[in-house]
Tab-separated table of C-alpha atoms and ligand atoms in Angstrom:
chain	number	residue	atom	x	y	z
A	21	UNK	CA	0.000	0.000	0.000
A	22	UNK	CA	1.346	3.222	-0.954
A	23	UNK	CA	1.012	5.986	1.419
A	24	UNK	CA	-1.250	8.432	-0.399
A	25	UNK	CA	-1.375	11.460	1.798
A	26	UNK	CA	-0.174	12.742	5.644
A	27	UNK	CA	-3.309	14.748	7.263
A	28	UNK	CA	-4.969	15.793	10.207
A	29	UNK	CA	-8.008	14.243	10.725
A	30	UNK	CA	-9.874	11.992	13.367
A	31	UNK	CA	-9.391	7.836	13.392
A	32	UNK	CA	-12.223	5.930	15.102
A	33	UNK	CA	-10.307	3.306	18.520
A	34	UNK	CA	-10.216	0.151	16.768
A	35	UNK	CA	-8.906	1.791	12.892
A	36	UNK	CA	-5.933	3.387	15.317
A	37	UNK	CA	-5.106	-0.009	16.607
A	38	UNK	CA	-5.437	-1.873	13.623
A	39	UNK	CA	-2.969	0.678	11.994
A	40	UNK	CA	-0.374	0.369	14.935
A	41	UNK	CA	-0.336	-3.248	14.523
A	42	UNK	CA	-0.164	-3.321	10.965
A	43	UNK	CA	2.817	-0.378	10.986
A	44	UNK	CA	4.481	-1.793	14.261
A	45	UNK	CA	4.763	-5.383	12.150
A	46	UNK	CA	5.590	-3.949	9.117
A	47	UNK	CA	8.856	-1.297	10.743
A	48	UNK	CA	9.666	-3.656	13.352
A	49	UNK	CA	12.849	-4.137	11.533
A	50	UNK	CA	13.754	-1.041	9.978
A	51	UNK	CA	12.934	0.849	12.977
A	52	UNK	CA	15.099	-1.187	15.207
A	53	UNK	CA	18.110	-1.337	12.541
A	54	UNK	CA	17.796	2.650	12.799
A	55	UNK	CA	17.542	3.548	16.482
A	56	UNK	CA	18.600	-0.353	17.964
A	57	UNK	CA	22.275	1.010	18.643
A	58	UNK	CA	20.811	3.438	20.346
A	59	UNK	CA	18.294	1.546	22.914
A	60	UNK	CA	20.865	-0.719	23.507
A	61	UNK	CA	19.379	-4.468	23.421
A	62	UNK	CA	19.340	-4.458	27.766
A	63	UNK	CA	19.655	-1.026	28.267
A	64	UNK	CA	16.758	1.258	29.559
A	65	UNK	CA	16.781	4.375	28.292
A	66	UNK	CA	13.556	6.491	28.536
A	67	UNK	CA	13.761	9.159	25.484
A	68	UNK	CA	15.842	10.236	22.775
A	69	UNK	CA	17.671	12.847	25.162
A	70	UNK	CA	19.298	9.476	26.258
A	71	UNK	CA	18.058	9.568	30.410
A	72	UNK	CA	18.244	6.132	31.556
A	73	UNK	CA	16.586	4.534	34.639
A	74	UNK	CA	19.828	3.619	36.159
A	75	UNK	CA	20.444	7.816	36.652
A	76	UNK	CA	16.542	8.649	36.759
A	77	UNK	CA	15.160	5.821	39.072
A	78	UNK	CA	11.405	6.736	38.085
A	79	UNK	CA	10.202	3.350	38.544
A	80	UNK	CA	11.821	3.790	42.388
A	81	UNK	CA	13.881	0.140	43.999
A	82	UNK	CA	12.361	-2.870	41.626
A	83	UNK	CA	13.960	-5.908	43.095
A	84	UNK	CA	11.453	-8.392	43.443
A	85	UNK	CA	8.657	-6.182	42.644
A	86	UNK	CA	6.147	-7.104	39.750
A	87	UNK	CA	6.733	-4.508	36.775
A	88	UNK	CA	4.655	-4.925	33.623
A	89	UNK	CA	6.073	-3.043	30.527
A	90	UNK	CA	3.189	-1.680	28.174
A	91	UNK	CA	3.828	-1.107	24.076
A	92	UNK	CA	7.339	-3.019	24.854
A	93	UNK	CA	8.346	-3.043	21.577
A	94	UNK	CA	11.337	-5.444	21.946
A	95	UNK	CA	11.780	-5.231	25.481
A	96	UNK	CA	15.016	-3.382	26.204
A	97	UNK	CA	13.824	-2.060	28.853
A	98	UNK	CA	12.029	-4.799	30.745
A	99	UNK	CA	15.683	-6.537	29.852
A	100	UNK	CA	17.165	-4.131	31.953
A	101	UNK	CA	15.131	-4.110	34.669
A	102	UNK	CA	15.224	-7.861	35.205
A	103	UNK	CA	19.264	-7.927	35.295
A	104	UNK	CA	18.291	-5.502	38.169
A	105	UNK	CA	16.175	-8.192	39.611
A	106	UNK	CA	12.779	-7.055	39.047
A	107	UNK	CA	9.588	-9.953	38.400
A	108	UNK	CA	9.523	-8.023	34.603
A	109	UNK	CA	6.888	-8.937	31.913
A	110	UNK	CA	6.410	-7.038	28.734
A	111	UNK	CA	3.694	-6.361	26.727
A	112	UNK	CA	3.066	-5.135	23.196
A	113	UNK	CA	-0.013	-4.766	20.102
A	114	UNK	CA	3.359	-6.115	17.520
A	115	UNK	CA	3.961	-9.544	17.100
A	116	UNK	CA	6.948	-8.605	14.865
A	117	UNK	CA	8.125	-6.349	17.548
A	118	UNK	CA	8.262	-9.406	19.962
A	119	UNK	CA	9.734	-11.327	17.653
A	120	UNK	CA	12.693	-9.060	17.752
A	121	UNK	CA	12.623	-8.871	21.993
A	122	UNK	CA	13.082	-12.372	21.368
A	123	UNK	CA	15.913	-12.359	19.302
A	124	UNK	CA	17.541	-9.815	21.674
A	125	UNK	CA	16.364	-13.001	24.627
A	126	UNK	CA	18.686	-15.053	22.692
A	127	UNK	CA	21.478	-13.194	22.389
A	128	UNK	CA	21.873	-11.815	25.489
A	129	UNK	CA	20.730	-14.761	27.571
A	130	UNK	CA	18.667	-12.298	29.539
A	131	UNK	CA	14.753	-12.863	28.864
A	132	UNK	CA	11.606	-10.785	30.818
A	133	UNK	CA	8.502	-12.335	30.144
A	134	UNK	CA	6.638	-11.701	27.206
A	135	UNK	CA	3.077	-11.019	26.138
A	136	UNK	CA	0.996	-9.970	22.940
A	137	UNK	CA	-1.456	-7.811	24.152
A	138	UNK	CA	-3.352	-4.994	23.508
A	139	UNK	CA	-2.954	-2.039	26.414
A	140	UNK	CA	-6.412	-1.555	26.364
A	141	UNK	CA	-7.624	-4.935	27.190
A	142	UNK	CA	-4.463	-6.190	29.545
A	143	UNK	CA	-5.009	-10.397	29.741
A	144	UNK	CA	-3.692	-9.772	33.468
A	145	UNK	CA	-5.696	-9.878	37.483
A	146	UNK	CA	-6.704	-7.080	39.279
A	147	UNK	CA	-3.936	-5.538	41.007
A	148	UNK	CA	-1.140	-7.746	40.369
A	149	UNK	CA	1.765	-5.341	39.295
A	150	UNK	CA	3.657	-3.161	41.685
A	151	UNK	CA	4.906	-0.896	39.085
A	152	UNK	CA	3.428	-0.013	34.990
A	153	UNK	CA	5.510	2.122	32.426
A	154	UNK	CA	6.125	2.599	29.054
A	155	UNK	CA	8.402	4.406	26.660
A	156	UNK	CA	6.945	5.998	23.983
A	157	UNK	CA	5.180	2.794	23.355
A	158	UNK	CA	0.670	2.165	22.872
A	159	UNK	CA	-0.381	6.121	24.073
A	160	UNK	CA	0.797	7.657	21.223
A	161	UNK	CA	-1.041	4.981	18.685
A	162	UNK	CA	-4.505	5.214	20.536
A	163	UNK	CA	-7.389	7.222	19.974
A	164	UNK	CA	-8.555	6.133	23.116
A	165	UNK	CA	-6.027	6.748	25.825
A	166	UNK	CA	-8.453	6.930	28.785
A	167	UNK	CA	-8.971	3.387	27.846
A	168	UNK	CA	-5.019	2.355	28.741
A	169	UNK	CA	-5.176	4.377	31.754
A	170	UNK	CA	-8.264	2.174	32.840
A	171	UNK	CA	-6.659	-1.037	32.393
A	172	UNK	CA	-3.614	-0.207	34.036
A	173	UNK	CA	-4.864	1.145	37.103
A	174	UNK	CA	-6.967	-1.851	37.085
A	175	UNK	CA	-3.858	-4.097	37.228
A	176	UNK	CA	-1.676	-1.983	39.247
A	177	UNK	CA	-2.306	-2.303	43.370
A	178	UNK	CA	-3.012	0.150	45.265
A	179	UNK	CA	-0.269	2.767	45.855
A	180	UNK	CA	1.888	1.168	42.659
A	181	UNK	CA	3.243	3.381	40.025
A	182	UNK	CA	2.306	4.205	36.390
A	183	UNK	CA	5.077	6.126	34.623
A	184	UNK	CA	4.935	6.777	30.914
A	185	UNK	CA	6.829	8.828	28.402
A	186	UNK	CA	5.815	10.452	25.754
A	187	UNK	CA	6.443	13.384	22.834
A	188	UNK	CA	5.927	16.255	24.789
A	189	UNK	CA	2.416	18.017	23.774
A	190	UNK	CA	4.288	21.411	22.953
A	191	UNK	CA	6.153	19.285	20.146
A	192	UNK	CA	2.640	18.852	18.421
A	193	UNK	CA	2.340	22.592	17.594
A	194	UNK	CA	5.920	22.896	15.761
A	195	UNK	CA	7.286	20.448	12.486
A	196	UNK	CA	8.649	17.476	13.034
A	197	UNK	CA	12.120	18.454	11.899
A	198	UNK	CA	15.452	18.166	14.169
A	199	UNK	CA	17.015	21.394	12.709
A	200	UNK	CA	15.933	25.630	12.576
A	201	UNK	CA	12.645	24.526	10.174
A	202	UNK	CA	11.335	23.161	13.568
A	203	UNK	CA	11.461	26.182	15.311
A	204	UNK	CA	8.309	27.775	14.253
A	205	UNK	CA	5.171	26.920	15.198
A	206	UNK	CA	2.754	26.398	12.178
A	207	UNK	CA	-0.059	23.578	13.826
A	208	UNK	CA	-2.319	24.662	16.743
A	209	UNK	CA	-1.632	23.305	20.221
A	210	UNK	CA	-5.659	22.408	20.837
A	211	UNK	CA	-5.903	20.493	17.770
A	212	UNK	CA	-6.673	16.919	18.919
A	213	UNK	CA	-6.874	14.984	15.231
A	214	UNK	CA	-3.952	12.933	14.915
A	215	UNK	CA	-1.547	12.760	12.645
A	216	UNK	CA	-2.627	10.231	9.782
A	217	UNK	CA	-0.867	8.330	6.912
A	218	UNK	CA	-3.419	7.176	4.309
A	219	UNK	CA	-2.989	4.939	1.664
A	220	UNK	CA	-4.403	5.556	-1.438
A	221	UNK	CA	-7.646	3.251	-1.243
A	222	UNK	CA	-8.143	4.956	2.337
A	223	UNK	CA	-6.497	2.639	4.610
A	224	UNK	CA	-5.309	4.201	7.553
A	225	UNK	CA	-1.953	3.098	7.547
A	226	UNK	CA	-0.142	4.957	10.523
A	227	UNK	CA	-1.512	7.533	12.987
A	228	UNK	CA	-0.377	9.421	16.064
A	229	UNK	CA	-2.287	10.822	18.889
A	230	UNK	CA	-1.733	13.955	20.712
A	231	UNK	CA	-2.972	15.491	24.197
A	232	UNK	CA	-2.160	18.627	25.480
A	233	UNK	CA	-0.919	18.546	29.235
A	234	UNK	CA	-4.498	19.473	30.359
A	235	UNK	CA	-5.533	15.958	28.538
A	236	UNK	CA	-3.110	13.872	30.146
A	237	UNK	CA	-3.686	15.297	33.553
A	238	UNK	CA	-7.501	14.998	33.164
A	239	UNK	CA	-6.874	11.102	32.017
A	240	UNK	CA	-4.946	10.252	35.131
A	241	UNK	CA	-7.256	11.875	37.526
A	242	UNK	CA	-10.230	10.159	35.788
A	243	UNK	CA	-8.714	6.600	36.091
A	244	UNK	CA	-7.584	7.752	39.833
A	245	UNK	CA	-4.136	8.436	39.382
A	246	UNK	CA	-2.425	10.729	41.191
A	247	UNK	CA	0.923	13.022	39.587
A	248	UNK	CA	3.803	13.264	41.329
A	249	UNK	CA	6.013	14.742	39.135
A	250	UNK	CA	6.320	16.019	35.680
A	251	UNK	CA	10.061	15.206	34.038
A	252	UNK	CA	10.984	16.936	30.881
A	253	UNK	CA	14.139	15.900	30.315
A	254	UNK	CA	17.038	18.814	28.940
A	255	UNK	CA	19.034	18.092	26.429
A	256	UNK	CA	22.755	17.263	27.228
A	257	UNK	CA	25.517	19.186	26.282
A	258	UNK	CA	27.537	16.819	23.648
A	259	UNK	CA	24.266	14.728	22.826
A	260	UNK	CA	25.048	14.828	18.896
A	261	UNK	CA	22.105	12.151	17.824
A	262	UNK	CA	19.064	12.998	16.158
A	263	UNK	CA	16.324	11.179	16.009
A	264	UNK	CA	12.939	12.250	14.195
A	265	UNK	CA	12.415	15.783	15.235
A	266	UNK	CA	14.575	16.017	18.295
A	267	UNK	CA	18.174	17.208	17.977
A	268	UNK	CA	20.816	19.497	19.829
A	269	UNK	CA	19.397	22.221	17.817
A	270	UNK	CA	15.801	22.230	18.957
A	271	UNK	CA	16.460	20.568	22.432
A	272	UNK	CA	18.736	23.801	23.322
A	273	UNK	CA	15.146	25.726	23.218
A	274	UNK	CA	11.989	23.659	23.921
A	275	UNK	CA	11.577	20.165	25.771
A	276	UNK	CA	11.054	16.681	23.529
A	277	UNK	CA	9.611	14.562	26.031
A	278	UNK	CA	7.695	14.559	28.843
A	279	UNK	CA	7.571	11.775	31.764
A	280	UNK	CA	4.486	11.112	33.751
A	281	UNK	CA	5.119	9.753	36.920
A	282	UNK	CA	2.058	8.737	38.598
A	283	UNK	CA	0.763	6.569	41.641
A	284	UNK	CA	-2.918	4.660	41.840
A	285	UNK	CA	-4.481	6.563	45.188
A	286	UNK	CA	-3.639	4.564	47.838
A	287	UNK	CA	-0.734	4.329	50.150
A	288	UNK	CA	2.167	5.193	47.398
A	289	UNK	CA	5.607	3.267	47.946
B	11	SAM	C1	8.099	3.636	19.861
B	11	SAM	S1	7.806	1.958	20.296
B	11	SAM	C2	8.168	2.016	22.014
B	11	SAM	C3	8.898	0.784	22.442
B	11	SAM	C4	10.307	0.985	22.944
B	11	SAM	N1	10.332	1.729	24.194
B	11	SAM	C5	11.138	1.690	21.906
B	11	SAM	O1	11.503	2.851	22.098
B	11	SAM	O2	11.410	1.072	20.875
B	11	SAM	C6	6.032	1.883	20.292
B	11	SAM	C7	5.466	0.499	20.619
B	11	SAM	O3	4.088	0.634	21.003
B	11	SAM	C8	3.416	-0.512	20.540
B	11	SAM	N2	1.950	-0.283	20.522
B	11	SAM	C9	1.241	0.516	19.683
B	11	SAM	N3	-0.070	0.468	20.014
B	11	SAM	C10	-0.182	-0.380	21.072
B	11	SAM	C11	-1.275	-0.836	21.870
B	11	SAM	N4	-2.536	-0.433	21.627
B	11	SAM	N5	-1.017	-1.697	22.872
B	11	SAM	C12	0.247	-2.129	23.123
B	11	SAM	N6	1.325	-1.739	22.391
B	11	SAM	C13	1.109	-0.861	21.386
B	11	SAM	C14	4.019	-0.761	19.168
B	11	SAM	O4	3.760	-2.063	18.709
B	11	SAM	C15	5.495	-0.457	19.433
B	11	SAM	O5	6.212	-1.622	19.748
């Protein structure tokens, strides 16, 4: 299918998730020969300005704790986190992204759990993580986010932590270019369609969702989450690597990404 036309325009839930699976399948490999070197294949790192858990600690001490990975891709991170000793399991829409977290099993001899599964319908029991994250991965391909939210404070215990990164929502408003074309804004802020790749007979082939701060904030309080803190990581002095639309040149002046870190109400760790 030959992508016809990039727009703005609204994609009803289950045409979003159809499209993520189909482009997740499709790029697994291409995507991972492109940024793979730079996720490392046990490495955690949370966002192209290169913060990693091990200097962040977002996800707090995760020996022995339960820590389900959502929109996994192939599991670098959930790789990580069980050389650190954590009970990790990761999840993802992409069987051909799993297939790759499995290659990356074999050849480092390290292997987290792994799941196919939608995060908006997680196959898991009420309550029985101690920690949920993702990043980058299943919010931004959803049209329904509320509906990820749900199930993971549905699976998380009391108290347990939810921390996601994504794009931060000022990002939406400027192009998605690494260099001075991305410095001007040309796309309102308050637009909510996403981002769409449509194939010439109409297929949705690719789309991305954005919420403005408000949005997220206003999801986690309606699924009962509370915020803790609000990371936006700065870009590092030296940090060459470009990826998409971030780059030294833009992440001088405005923040890429932006790290939710949440607890379900009750007694937080
Ligand atoms: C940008 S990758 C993030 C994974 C990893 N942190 C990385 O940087 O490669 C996005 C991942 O989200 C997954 N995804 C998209 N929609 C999803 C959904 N509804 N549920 C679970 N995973 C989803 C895709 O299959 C893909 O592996």
């Amino acid at each position: 299918m030959s992508t016809e036309r990039a727009q703005f325009r609204p994609v009803p839930a289950a045409v979003a998730a159809a499209a993520a699976r189909r482009w997740w399948d499709g790029n697994a490999e291409e995507y991972l020969a492109e940024h793979g070197d730079f996720l490392g294949a046990g490495d955690f790192v949370w966002c192209p300005e290169g913060l990693r858990e091990a200097e962040a600690h977002l996800l707090g001490d995760v020996a022995g704790r339960r820590v389900l990975e959502v929109g996994a891709g192939a599991a670098q991170c959930s790789r990580w986190l069980a050389g650190q000793g954590a009970l990790a399991l990761a999840s993802d829409l992409s069987a051909g992204m799993l297939a790759a977290a499995r290659a990356y099993d074999e050849a480092l001899g390290v292997a987290p759990g792994l799941v196919q599964a939608d995060a908006r319908a997680l196959p898991f029991a009420d309550a029985s993580f101690d920690v949920v994250f993702t990043a980058f991965g299943a919010l931004p391909f959803v049209a329904d986010a509320d509906a990820v939210h749900g199930e993971v404070a549905r699976v998380l215990r009391p108290g347990g932590r939810w921390v996601f990164a994504v794009t931060h929502p000022l990002r939406w408003a400027f192009p998605d270019d690494p260099g001075e074309a991305g410095l001007t804004a040309f796309h309102s802020y308050f637009d909510r369609r996403p981002y769409t790749e449509v194939a010439a007979d109409g297929t949705v082939l690719y789309s991305e969702h954005h919420r403005t701060l408000g949005d997220h904030v206003a999801h986690l309080v309606g699924a009962g989450f509370v915020l803790d803190r609000l990371v936006e990581p700065e870009w590092p002095a030296g940090h060459e690597r470009e990826w998409g639309g971030w780059g030294p040149v833009r992440g001088a002046l405005l923040p890429g990404t932006a790290i939710f870190c949440t607890h379900r109400a009750g007694t937080a760790d």
